[in-house]
PDB file of N, CA and C in Angstrom:
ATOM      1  N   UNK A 201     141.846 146.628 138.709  1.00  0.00           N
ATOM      2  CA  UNK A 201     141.030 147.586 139.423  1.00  0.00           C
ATOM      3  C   UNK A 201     139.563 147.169 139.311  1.00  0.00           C
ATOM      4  N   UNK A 202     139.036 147.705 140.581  1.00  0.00           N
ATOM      5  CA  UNK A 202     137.480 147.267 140.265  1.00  0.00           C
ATOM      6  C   UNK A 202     136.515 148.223 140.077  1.00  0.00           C
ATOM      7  N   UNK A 203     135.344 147.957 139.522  1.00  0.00           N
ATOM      8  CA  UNK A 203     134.464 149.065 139.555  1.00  0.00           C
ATOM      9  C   UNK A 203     133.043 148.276 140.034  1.00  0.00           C
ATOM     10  N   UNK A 204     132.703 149.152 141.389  1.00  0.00           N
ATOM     11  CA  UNK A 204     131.146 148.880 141.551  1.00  0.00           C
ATOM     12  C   UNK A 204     129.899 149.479 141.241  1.00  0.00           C
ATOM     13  N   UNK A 205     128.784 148.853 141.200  1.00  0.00           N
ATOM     14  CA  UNK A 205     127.702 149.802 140.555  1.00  0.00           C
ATOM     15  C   UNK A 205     126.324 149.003 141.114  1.00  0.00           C
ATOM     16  N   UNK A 206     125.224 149.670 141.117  1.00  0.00           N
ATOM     17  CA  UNK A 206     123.784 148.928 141.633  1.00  0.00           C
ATOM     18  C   UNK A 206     122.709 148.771 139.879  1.00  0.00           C
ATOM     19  N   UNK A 207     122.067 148.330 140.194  1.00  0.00           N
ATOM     20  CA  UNK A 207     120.722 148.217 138.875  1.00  0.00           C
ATOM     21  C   UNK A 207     120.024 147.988 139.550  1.00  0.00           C
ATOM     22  N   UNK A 208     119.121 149.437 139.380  1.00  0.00           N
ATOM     23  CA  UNK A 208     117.604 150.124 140.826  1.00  0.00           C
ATOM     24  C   UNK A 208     116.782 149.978 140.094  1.00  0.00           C
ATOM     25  N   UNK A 209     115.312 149.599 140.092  1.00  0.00           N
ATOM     26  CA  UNK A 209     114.139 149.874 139.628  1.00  0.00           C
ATOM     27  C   UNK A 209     113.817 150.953 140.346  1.00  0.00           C
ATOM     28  N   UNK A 210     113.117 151.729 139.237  1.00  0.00           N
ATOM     29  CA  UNK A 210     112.277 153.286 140.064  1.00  0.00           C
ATOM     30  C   UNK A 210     112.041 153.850 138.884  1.00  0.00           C
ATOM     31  N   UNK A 211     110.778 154.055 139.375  1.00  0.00           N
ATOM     32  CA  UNK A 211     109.336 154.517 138.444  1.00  0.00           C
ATOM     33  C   UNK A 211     109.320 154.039 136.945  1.00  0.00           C
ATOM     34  N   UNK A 212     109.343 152.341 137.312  1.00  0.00           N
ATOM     35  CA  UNK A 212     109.284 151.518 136.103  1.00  0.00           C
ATOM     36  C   UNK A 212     110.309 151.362 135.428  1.00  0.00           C
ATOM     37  N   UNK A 213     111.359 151.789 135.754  1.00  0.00           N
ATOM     38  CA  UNK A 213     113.175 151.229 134.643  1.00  0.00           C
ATOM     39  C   UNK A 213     114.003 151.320 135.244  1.00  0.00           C
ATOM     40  N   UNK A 214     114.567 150.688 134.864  1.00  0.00           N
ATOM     41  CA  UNK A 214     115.751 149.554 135.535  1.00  0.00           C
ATOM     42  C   UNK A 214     117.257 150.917 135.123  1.00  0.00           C
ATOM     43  N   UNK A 215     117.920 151.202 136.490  1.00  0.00           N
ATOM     44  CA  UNK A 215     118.959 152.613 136.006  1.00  0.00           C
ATOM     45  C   UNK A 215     120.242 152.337 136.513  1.00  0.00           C
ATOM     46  N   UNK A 216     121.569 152.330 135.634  1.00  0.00           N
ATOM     47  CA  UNK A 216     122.721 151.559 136.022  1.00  0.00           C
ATOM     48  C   UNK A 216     123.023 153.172 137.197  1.00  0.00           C
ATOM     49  N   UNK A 217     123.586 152.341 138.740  1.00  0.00           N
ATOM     50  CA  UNK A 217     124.100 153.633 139.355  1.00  0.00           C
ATOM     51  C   UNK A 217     125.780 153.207 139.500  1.00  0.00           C
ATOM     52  N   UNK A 218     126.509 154.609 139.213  1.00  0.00           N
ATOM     53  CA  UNK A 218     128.065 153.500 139.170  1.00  0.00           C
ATOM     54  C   UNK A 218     128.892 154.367 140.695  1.00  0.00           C
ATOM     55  N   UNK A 219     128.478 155.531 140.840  1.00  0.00           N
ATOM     56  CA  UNK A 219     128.757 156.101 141.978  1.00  0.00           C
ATOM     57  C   UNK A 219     130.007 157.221 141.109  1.00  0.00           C
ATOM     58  N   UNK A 220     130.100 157.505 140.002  1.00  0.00           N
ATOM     59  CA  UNK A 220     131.060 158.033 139.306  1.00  0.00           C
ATOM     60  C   UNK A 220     130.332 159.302 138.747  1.00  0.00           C
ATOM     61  N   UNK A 221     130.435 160.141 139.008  1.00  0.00           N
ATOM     62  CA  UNK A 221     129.585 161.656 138.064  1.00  0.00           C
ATOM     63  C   UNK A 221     129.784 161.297 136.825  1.00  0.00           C
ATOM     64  N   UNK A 222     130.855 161.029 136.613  1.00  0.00           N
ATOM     65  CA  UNK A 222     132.016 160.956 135.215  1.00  0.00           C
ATOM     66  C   UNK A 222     131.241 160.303 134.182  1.00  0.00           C
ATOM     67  N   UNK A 223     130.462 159.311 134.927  1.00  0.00           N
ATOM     68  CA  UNK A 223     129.747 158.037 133.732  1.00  0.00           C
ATOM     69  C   UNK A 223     128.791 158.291 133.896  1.00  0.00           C
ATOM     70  N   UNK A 224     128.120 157.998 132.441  1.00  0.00           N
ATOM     71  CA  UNK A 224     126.508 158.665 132.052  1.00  0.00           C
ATOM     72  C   UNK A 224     125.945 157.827 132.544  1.00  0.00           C
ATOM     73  N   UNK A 225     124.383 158.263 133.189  1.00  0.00           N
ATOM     74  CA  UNK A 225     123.406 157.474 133.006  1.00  0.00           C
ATOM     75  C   UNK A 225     122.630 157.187 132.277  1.00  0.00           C
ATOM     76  N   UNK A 226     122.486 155.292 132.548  1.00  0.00           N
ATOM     77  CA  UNK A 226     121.948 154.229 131.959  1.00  0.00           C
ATOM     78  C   UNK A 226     120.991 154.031 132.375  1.00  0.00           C
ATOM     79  N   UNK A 227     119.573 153.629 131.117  1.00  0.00           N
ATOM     80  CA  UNK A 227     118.518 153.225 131.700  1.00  0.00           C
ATOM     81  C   UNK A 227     117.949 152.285 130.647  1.00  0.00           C
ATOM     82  N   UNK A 228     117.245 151.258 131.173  1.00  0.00           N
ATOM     83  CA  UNK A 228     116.114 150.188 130.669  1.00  0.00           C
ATOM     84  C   UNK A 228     115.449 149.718 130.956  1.00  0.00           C
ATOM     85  N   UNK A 229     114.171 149.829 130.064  1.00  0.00           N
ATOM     86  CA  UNK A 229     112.473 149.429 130.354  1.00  0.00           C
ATOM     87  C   UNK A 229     112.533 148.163 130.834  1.00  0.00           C
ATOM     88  N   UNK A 230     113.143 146.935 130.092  1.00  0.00           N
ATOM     89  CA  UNK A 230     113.208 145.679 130.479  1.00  0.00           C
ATOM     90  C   UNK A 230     114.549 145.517 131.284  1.00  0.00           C
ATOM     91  N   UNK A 231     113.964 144.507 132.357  1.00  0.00           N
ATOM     92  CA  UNK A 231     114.864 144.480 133.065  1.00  0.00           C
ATOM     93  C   UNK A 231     116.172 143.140 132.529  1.00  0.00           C
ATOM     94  N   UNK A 232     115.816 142.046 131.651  1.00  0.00           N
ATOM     95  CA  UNK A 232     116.612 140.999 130.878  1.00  0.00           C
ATOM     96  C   UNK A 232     117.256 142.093 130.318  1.00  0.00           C
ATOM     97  N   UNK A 233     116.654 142.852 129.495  1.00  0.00           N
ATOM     98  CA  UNK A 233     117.730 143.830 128.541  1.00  0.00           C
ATOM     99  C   UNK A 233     118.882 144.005 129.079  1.00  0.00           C
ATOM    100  N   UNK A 234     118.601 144.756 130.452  1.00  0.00           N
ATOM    101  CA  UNK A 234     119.234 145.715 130.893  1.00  0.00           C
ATOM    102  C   UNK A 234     120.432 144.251 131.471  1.00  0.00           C
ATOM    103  N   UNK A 235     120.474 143.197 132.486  1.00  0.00           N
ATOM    104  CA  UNK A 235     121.132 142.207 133.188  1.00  0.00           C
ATOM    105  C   UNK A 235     121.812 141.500 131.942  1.00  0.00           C
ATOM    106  N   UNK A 236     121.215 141.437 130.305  1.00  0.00           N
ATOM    107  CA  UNK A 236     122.218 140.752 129.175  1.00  0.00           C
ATOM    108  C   UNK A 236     123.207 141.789 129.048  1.00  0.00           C
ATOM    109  N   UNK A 237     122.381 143.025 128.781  1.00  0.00           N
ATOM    110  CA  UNK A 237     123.442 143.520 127.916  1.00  0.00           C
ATOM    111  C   UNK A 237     124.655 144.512 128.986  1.00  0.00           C
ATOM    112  N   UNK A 238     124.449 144.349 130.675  1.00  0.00           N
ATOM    113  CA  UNK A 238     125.636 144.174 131.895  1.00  0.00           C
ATOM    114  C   UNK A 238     126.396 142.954 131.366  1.00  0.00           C
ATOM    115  N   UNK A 239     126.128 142.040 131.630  1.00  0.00           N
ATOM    116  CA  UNK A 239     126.930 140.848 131.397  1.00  0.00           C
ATOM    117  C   UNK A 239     127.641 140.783 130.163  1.00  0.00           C
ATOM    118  N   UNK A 240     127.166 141.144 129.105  1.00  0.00           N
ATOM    119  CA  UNK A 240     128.000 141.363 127.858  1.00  0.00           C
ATOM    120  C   UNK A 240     129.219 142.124 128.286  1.00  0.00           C
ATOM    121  N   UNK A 241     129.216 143.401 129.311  1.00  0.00           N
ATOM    122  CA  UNK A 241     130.000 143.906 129.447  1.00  0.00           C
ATOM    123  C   UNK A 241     131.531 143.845 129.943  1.00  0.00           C
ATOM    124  N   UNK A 242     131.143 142.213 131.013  1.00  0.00           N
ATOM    125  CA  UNK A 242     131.942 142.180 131.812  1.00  0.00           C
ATOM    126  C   UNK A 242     131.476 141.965 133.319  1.00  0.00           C
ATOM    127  N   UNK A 243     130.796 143.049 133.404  1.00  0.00           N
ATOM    128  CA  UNK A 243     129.897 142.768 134.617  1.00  0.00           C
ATOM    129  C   UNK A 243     129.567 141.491 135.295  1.00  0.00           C
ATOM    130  N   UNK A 244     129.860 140.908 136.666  1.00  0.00           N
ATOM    131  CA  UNK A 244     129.352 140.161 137.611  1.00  0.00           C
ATOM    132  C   UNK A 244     128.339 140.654 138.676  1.00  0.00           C
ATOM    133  N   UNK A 245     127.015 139.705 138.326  1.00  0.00           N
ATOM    134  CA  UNK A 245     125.732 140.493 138.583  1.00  0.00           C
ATOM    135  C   UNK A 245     125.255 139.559 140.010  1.00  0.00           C
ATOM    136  N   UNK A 246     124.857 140.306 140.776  1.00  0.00           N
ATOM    137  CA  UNK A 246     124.487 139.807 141.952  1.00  0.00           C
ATOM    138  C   UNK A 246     123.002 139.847 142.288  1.00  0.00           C
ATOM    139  N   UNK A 247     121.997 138.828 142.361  1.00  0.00           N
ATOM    140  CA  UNK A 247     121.002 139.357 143.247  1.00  0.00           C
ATOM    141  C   UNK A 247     119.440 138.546 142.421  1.00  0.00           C
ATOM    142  N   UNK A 248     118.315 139.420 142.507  1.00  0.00           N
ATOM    143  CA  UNK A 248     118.209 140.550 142.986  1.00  0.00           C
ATOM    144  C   UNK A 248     117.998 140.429 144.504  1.00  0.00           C
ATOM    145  N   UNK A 249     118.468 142.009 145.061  1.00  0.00           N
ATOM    146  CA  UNK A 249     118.518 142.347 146.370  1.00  0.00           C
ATOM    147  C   UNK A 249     117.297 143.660 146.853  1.00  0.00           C
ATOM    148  N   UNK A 250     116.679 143.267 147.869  1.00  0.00           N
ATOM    149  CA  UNK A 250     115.914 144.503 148.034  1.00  0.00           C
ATOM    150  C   UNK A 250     116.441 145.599 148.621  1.00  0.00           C
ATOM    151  N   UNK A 251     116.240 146.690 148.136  1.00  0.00           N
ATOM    152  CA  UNK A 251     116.399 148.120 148.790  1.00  0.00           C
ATOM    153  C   UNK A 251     115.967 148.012 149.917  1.00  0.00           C
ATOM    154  N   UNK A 252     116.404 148.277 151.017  1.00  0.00           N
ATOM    155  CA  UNK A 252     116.266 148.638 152.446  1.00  0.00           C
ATOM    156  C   UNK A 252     115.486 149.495 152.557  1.00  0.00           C
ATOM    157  N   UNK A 253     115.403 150.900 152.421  1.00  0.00           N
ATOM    158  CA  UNK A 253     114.755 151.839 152.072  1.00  0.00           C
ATOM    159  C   UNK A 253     113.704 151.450 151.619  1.00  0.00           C
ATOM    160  N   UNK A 254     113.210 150.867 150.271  1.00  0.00           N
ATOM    161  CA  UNK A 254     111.652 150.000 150.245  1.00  0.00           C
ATOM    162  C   UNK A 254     111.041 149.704 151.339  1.00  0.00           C
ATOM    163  N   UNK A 255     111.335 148.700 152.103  1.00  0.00           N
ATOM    164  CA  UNK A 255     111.404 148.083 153.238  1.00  0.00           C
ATOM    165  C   UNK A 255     110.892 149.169 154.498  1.00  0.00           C
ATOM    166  N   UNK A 256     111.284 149.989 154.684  1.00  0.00           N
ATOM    167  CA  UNK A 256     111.195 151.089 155.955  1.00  0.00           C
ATOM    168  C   UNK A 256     110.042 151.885 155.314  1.00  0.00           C
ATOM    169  N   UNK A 257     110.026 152.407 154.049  1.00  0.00           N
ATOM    170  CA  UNK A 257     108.734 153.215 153.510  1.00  0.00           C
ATOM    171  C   UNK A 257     107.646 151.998 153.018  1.00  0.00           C
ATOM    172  N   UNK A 258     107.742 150.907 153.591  1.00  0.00           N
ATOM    173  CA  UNK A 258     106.172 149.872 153.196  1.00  0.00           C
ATOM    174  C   UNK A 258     106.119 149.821 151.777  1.00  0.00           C
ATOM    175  N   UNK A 259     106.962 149.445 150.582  1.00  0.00           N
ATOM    176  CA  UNK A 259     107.509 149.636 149.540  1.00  0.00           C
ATOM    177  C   UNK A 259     106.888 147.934 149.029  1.00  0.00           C
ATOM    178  N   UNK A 260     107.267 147.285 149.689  1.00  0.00           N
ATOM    179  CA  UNK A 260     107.614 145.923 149.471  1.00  0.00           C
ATOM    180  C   UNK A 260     108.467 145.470 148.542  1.00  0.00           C
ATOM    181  N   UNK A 261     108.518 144.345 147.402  1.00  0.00           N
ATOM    182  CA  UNK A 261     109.613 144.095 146.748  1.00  0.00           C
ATOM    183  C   UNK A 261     109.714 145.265 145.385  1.00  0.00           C
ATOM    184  N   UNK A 262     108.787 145.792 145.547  1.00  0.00           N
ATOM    185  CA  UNK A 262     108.780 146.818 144.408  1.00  0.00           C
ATOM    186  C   UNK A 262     110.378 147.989 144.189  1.00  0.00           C
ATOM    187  N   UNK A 263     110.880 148.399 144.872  1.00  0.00           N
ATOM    188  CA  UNK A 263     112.140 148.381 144.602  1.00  0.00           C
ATOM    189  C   UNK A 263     113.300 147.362 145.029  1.00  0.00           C
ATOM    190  N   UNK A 264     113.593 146.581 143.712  1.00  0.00           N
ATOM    191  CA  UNK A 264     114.628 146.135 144.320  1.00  0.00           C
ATOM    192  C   UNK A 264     115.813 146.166 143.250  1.00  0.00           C
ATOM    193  N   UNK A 265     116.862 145.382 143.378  1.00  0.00           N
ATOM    194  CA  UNK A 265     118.061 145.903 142.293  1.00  0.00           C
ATOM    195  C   UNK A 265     119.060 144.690 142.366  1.00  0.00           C
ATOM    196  N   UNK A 266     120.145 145.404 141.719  1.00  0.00           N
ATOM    197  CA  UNK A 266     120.945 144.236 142.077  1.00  0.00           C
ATOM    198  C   UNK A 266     122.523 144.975 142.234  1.00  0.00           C
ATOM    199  N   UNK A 267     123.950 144.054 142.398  1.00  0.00           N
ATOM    200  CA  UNK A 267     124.996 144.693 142.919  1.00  0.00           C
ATOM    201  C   UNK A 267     125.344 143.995 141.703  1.00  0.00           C
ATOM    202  N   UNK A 268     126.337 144.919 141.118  1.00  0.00           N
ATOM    203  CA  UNK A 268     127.343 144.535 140.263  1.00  0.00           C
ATOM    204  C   UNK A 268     128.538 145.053 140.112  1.00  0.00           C
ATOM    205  N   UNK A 269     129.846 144.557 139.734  1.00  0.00           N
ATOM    206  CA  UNK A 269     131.295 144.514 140.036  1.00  0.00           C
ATOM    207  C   UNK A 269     131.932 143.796 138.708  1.00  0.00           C
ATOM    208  N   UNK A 270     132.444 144.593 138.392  1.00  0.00           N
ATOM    209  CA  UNK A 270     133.866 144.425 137.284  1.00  0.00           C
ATOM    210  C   UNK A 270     134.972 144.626 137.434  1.00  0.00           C
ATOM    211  N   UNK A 271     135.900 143.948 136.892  1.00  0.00           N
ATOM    212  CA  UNK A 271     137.432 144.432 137.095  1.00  0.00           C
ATOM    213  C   UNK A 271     137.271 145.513 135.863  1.00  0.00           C
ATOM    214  N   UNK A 272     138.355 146.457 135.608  1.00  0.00           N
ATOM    215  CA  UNK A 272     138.810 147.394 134.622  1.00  0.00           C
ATOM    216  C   UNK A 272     140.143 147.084 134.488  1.00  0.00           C
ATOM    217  N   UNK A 273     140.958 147.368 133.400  1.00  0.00           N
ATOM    218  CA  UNK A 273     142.149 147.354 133.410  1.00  0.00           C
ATOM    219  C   UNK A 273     142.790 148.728 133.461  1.00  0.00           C
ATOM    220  N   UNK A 274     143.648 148.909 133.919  1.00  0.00           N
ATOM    221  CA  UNK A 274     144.890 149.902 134.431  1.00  0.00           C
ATOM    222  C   UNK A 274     144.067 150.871 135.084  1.00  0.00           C
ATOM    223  N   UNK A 275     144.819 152.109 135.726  1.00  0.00           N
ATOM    224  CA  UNK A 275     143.920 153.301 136.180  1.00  0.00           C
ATOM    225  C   UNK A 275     143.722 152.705 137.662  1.00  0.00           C
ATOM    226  N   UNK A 276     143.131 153.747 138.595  1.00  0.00           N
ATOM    227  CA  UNK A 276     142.958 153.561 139.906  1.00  0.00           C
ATOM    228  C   UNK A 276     141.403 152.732 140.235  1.00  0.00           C
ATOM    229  N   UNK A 277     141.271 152.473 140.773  1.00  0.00           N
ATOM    230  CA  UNK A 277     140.097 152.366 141.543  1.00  0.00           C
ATOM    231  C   UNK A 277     138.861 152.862 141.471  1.00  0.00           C
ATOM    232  N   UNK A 278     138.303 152.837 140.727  1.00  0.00           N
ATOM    233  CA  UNK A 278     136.862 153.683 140.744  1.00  0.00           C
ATOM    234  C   UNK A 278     135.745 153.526 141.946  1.00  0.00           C
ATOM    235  N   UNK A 279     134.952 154.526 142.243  1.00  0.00           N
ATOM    236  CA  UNK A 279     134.477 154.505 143.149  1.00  0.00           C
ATOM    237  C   UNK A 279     133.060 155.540 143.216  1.00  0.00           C
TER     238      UNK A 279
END
């Protein structure tokens, strides 16, 4: 099974989003912190990618993030 999730900058820290109510939110000042200690997890980290939304509000690269994807074992699909 897989699980997807983003890592957003906004208003200075880096915040795991997993799309799950269920799972707490994650946050870190540094953004290495935050991309080692994903990857420790399991996590396959993509990017970084800019927010679109930046982009349309004249933002520039100041928000941007990245996509990340793990398998899980057993259980459905998270989403």
């Amino acid at each position: 099974m897989h699980q997807n999730a983003w890592l957003d900058f906004y208003r200075g820290k880096w915040h795991l989003l997993t799309g799950s109510h269920t799972d707490p939110v994650r946050i870190w000042v540094d953004k290495e912190a935050a991309l080692s200690t994903l990857a420790g997890e399991g996590w396959e980290i993509s990017g970084p990618h800019q927010n679109e939304l930046s982009g349309k509000l004249g933002l520039g690269d100041k928000n941007q993030g990245y996509v990340l994807m793990r398998t899980i074992p057993g259980g459905a699909d998270r989403k």
